[in-house]
XYZ file of C-alpha atoms in Angstrom:
321
model
C 24.993 93.427 45.459
C 24.318 96.308 47.702
C 24.414 94.173 50.836
C 27.679 92.716 49.810
C 29.305 96.064 49.426
C 28.061 97.245 52.911
C 29.410 94.038 54.453
C 32.848 94.633 52.781
C 32.992 98.214 53.982
C 32.187 97.173 57.615
C 34.858 94.541 57.445
C 37.494 97.098 56.195
C 36.529 99.477 58.994
C 37.110 96.952 61.721
C 40.469 96.001 60.303
C 41.515 99.540 60.248
C 40.445 100.111 63.869
C 42.367 96.929 65.055
C 45.530 98.006 63.093
C 45.326 101.538 64.595
C 45.143 100.228 68.135
C 48.017 97.824 67.534
C 50.263 100.625 66.181
C 49.418 103.122 68.949
C 50.532 100.605 71.544
C 54.090 100.344 70.409
C 56.589 102.213 72.525
C 58.242 105.555 71.462
C 61.548 104.568 69.988
C 63.121 107.885 71.278
C 62.295 107.219 74.905
C 65.952 106.173 75.867
C 68.640 108.833 75.976
C 71.160 107.230 78.367
C 71.647 103.784 80.005
C 69.293 103.007 82.890
C 70.037 100.976 85.969
C 70.098 97.243 85.211
C 67.140 96.512 87.570
C 64.935 98.657 85.498
C 63.038 97.399 82.470
C 65.118 98.960 79.550
C 63.185 101.032 77.044
C 63.924 100.844 73.331
C 67.199 102.554 72.202
C 67.106 106.069 70.851
C 67.001 105.577 67.014
C 69.358 108.438 66.727
C 72.081 106.504 68.593
C 74.497 105.111 66.007
C 75.835 102.469 68.301
C 73.739 100.392 70.753
C 73.767 96.909 72.322
C 71.064 94.815 73.661
C 71.093 93.038 76.947
C 71.719 89.755 75.226
C 74.837 90.813 73.435
C 78.138 90.197 75.327
C 80.410 93.031 76.096
C 82.951 91.760 73.656
C 80.583 92.123 70.893
C 79.681 95.583 71.999
C 83.381 96.504 71.812
C 83.587 95.241 68.293
C 80.694 97.307 67.258
C 82.154 100.558 68.384
C 85.714 100.020 67.299
C 85.255 101.808 63.995
C 83.409 104.793 65.611
C 86.147 105.064 68.329
C 88.675 105.343 65.623
C 86.515 107.902 63.697
C 85.840 110.083 66.759
C 89.443 110.637 67.935
C 89.462 107.705 70.287
C 86.024 108.049 72.039
C 82.505 107.032 71.489
C 79.448 107.320 73.624
C 77.432 104.108 73.721
C 74.183 102.685 75.085
C 74.379 99.506 77.114
C 71.379 98.214 79.119
C 73.973 96.789 81.548
C 77.299 98.457 82.452
C 80.389 96.186 82.366
C 80.528 96.606 86.122
C 77.586 98.183 87.990
C 77.788 100.356 91.137
C 76.419 97.449 93.199
C 79.541 95.527 92.237
C 81.806 98.444 93.529
C 80.545 99.077 96.948
C 82.341 101.771 98.956
C 82.755 102.415 102.723
C 83.688 105.606 104.607
C 85.527 105.866 107.821
C 86.371 108.820 110.100
C 89.236 109.404 112.524
C 89.284 112.395 114.918
C 92.560 114.252 114.767
C 94.239 117.087 116.542
C 94.186 120.846 115.928
C 90.664 120.671 114.535
C 91.836 118.522 111.601
C 90.276 115.130 111.054
C 90.751 112.315 108.459
C 87.877 110.927 106.381
C 88.750 107.798 104.550
C 87.236 105.793 101.696
C 87.898 102.305 100.384
C 85.978 100.368 97.669
C 85.840 96.710 96.804
C 85.872 95.468 93.163
C 83.367 92.556 92.975
C 83.272 92.763 89.186
C 84.924 90.734 86.475
C 87.269 93.363 85.080
C 89.932 95.759 86.307
C 89.056 99.197 87.740
C 91.698 101.901 87.087
C 89.969 105.039 88.501
C 87.200 105.571 91.098
C 85.980 109.074 91.947
C 83.121 109.601 94.502
C 81.607 113.064 94.386
C 79.521 114.044 97.436
C 77.642 117.041 98.601
C 78.350 118.311 102.260
C 74.928 119.439 103.199
C 76.269 121.430 106.140
C 78.460 123.683 104.092
C 76.913 123.099 100.680
C 80.365 122.377 99.380
C 81.324 119.318 97.117
C 83.985 116.883 98.222
C 85.754 114.265 96.156
C 87.289 110.966 97.141
C 89.545 110.148 94.246
C 91.255 106.744 93.930
C 93.475 106.267 90.731
C 94.845 102.941 91.653
C 94.581 99.697 89.632
C 92.205 97.509 91.483
C 91.909 93.916 90.162
C 88.717 91.863 90.494
C 88.185 90.682 94.078
C 90.572 93.327 95.480
C 89.997 96.136 97.899
C 91.384 99.505 97.072
C 93.959 101.365 99.176
C 92.613 104.052 101.394
C 91.832 107.607 99.999
C 92.033 110.202 102.740
C 90.522 113.664 103.016
C 91.620 116.066 105.730
C 88.608 118.031 106.981
C 87.656 120.250 109.945
C 83.970 119.262 110.437
C 83.726 116.611 113.122
C 80.239 115.636 111.833
C 81.569 115.442 108.201
C 80.301 111.893 107.297
C 76.814 112.463 108.674
C 76.455 115.548 106.379
C 77.536 113.704 103.120
C 75.151 112.965 100.274
C 76.661 111.027 97.375
C 76.022 112.677 93.988
C 78.060 111.064 91.184
C 80.371 108.078 90.952
C 82.869 108.018 88.092
C 84.866 104.951 87.362
C 86.960 103.437 84.580
C 86.874 99.771 83.628
C 89.444 98.104 81.530
C 88.085 95.542 79.141
C 89.987 94.045 76.122
C 92.388 96.846 75.794
C 89.482 99.381 75.866
C 88.383 101.653 78.743
C 84.832 102.166 79.713
C 84.370 105.547 81.281
C 81.284 105.155 83.377
C 79.301 107.837 85.241
C 76.585 107.003 87.692
C 74.012 109.553 89.005
C 72.726 108.516 92.390
C 69.792 110.938 92.145
C 68.529 109.707 88.735
C 69.825 106.164 89.136
C 71.185 106.395 85.553
C 74.421 105.592 83.859
C 76.372 107.305 81.075
C 79.126 105.202 79.378
C 81.840 106.419 76.972
C 84.330 103.971 75.380
C 87.934 105.024 75.030
C 90.625 103.226 72.927
C 93.825 102.814 74.813
C 96.608 104.813 73.140
C 99.300 102.855 71.468
C 102.308 102.064 73.619
C 105.711 103.519 72.793
C 108.420 101.086 73.973
C 110.068 102.268 77.072
C 113.879 103.121 76.550
C 114.577 102.172 80.179
C 112.840 99.295 81.960
C 112.155 99.182 85.745
C 114.621 96.367 86.160
C 117.379 98.661 84.954
C 116.644 101.226 87.914
C 116.360 98.711 90.816
C 115.553 100.242 94.289
C 116.325 99.113 97.834
C 114.429 100.072 101.032
C 115.564 100.291 104.632
C 113.141 100.709 107.492
C 114.324 102.755 110.511
C 113.743 101.312 113.972
C 110.628 102.247 115.911
C 111.355 104.411 118.960
C 109.348 105.487 121.907
C 108.637 108.853 120.243
C 108.658 108.092 116.461
C 107.010 105.636 114.084
C 109.548 103.903 111.617
C 110.450 105.637 108.347
C 111.304 104.059 105.005
C 114.392 105.191 103.292
C 114.502 104.274 99.559
C 117.374 104.594 97.116
C 117.452 103.525 93.454
C 120.469 102.825 91.224
C 120.558 103.814 87.581
C 121.981 100.706 85.705
C 120.931 102.004 82.264
C 122.918 104.168 79.852
C 120.435 107.026 80.122
C 119.737 109.896 82.627
C 116.927 109.400 84.972
C 115.002 112.204 86.732
C 111.526 113.004 88.173
C 111.349 109.596 89.960
C 107.938 108.828 91.569
C 107.172 105.367 93.194
C 103.945 104.648 95.026
C 103.954 101.882 97.610
C 100.952 100.079 99.208
C 101.447 99.599 102.968
C 99.562 96.336 103.440
C 99.236 96.487 107.245
C 97.356 99.838 107.295
C 96.017 99.750 103.783
C 97.623 103.219 103.217
C 99.893 104.425 100.362
C 103.398 105.678 100.738
C 105.056 108.132 98.181
C 108.722 108.293 97.208
C 109.666 111.284 95.030
C 112.876 112.732 93.710
C 113.249 115.295 91.030
C 117.115 115.163 90.922
C 118.952 113.724 87.828
C 120.736 110.330 88.413
C 123.374 109.660 85.818
C 124.253 106.195 84.538
C 125.991 104.154 87.160
C 124.907 106.484 90.064
C 122.744 105.775 93.058
C 120.222 108.232 94.127
C 120.122 110.124 97.459
C 117.705 108.773 100.173
C 113.958 109.208 99.423
C 112.088 109.280 102.702
C 108.440 108.314 103.241
C 106.118 106.582 105.574
C 106.752 102.868 106.403
C 104.430 100.069 107.581
C 103.808 100.223 111.354
C 104.843 96.708 111.378
C 108.360 97.525 110.326
C 108.355 94.749 107.830
C 109.488 95.057 104.212
C 107.105 92.443 103.115
C 104.232 94.855 104.054
C 105.364 97.166 101.275
C 104.105 96.470 97.770
C 104.972 98.609 94.727
C 101.906 99.837 92.863
C 103.030 102.136 90.065
C 106.216 104.112 89.143
C 106.855 107.030 86.768
C 110.138 108.505 85.791
C 111.702 110.689 82.975
C 114.369 109.262 80.730
C 116.959 111.293 78.775
C 118.724 108.971 76.202
C 122.239 109.286 74.890
C 120.663 110.706 71.617
C 119.142 113.503 73.588
C 115.496 112.105 73.308
C 113.340 112.474 76.459
C 110.472 110.187 77.434
C 108.072 110.011 80.367
C 107.649 106.536 81.422
C 104.897 104.912 83.553
C 104.782 101.301 84.837
C 101.833 99.479 86.457
C 103.193 96.670 88.659
C 99.921 94.867 88.745
C 99.323 94.862 85.128
C 102.935 94.544 84.288
C 102.373 97.201 81.475
C 104.346 100.293 80.478
C 103.168 103.626 79.102
C 105.754 105.796 77.565
C 105.473 108.991 75.418
C 108.125 111.452 74.106
C 108.461 114.803 75.943
C 109.446 117.930 73.886
């Protein structure tokens, strides 16, 4: 009987040691605070995070999981995804530099959207190691999948500007299923942070863009001057229009042209000339509208600010006090 008890005690001791080693080998469930780069092996999600998604879950399922939290937290929720909806590798940028006159030069950035979703904001934050200042290349255009963004230009005085730049942070917004993923990527740590935003509800626009049609004339190129674009618009609505701003994409140079007029244009009136840069080709087909915003004052005295995205064919309108 005594021998049997000793054998049982030895067996229990061995079982306890095996279980202890097995439990100690499991990873710490609090080892992941933010999303890591997709090439890295993901750690288990932080158990304090209310919303998470595994790599196997599609993005649409992740959206559904956080919809309630987004509503409860005033339209935003930070989430953990092992893979961002579009990675930085799918949004490569390139920089260019043009020597100017009077010690002012132009640094340009473009990026390519190789992802599956629309990008609506792209801000590259860099450190100028020569001056220890930070510089920002900020593109707020709508860039569809497989498109290249228009140029973003910075006017600088350092002729060695590009050689001194170190990328620090990339922030970009991705539109997915009427939600916006605000993504921040840290070049130093190779880590992502992702916040999901619900798009605000649209207020119907009291004046549509086809009620304020524009026309453009391009001045002839001369020996001393490049062509200019002269734009006018006609107010065919029954409301007052003011604070008119139209952004054009110049396809031949990949630059942007801005037409702005603060004056009020009454119903039936045509605006004065709005002058801006024209395509060097002098061709109207090299001008493509990107976005427009304008202020509307209705006959009832209500005022609205209206924005329209030509690529997405969507309005955003909100009342102005």
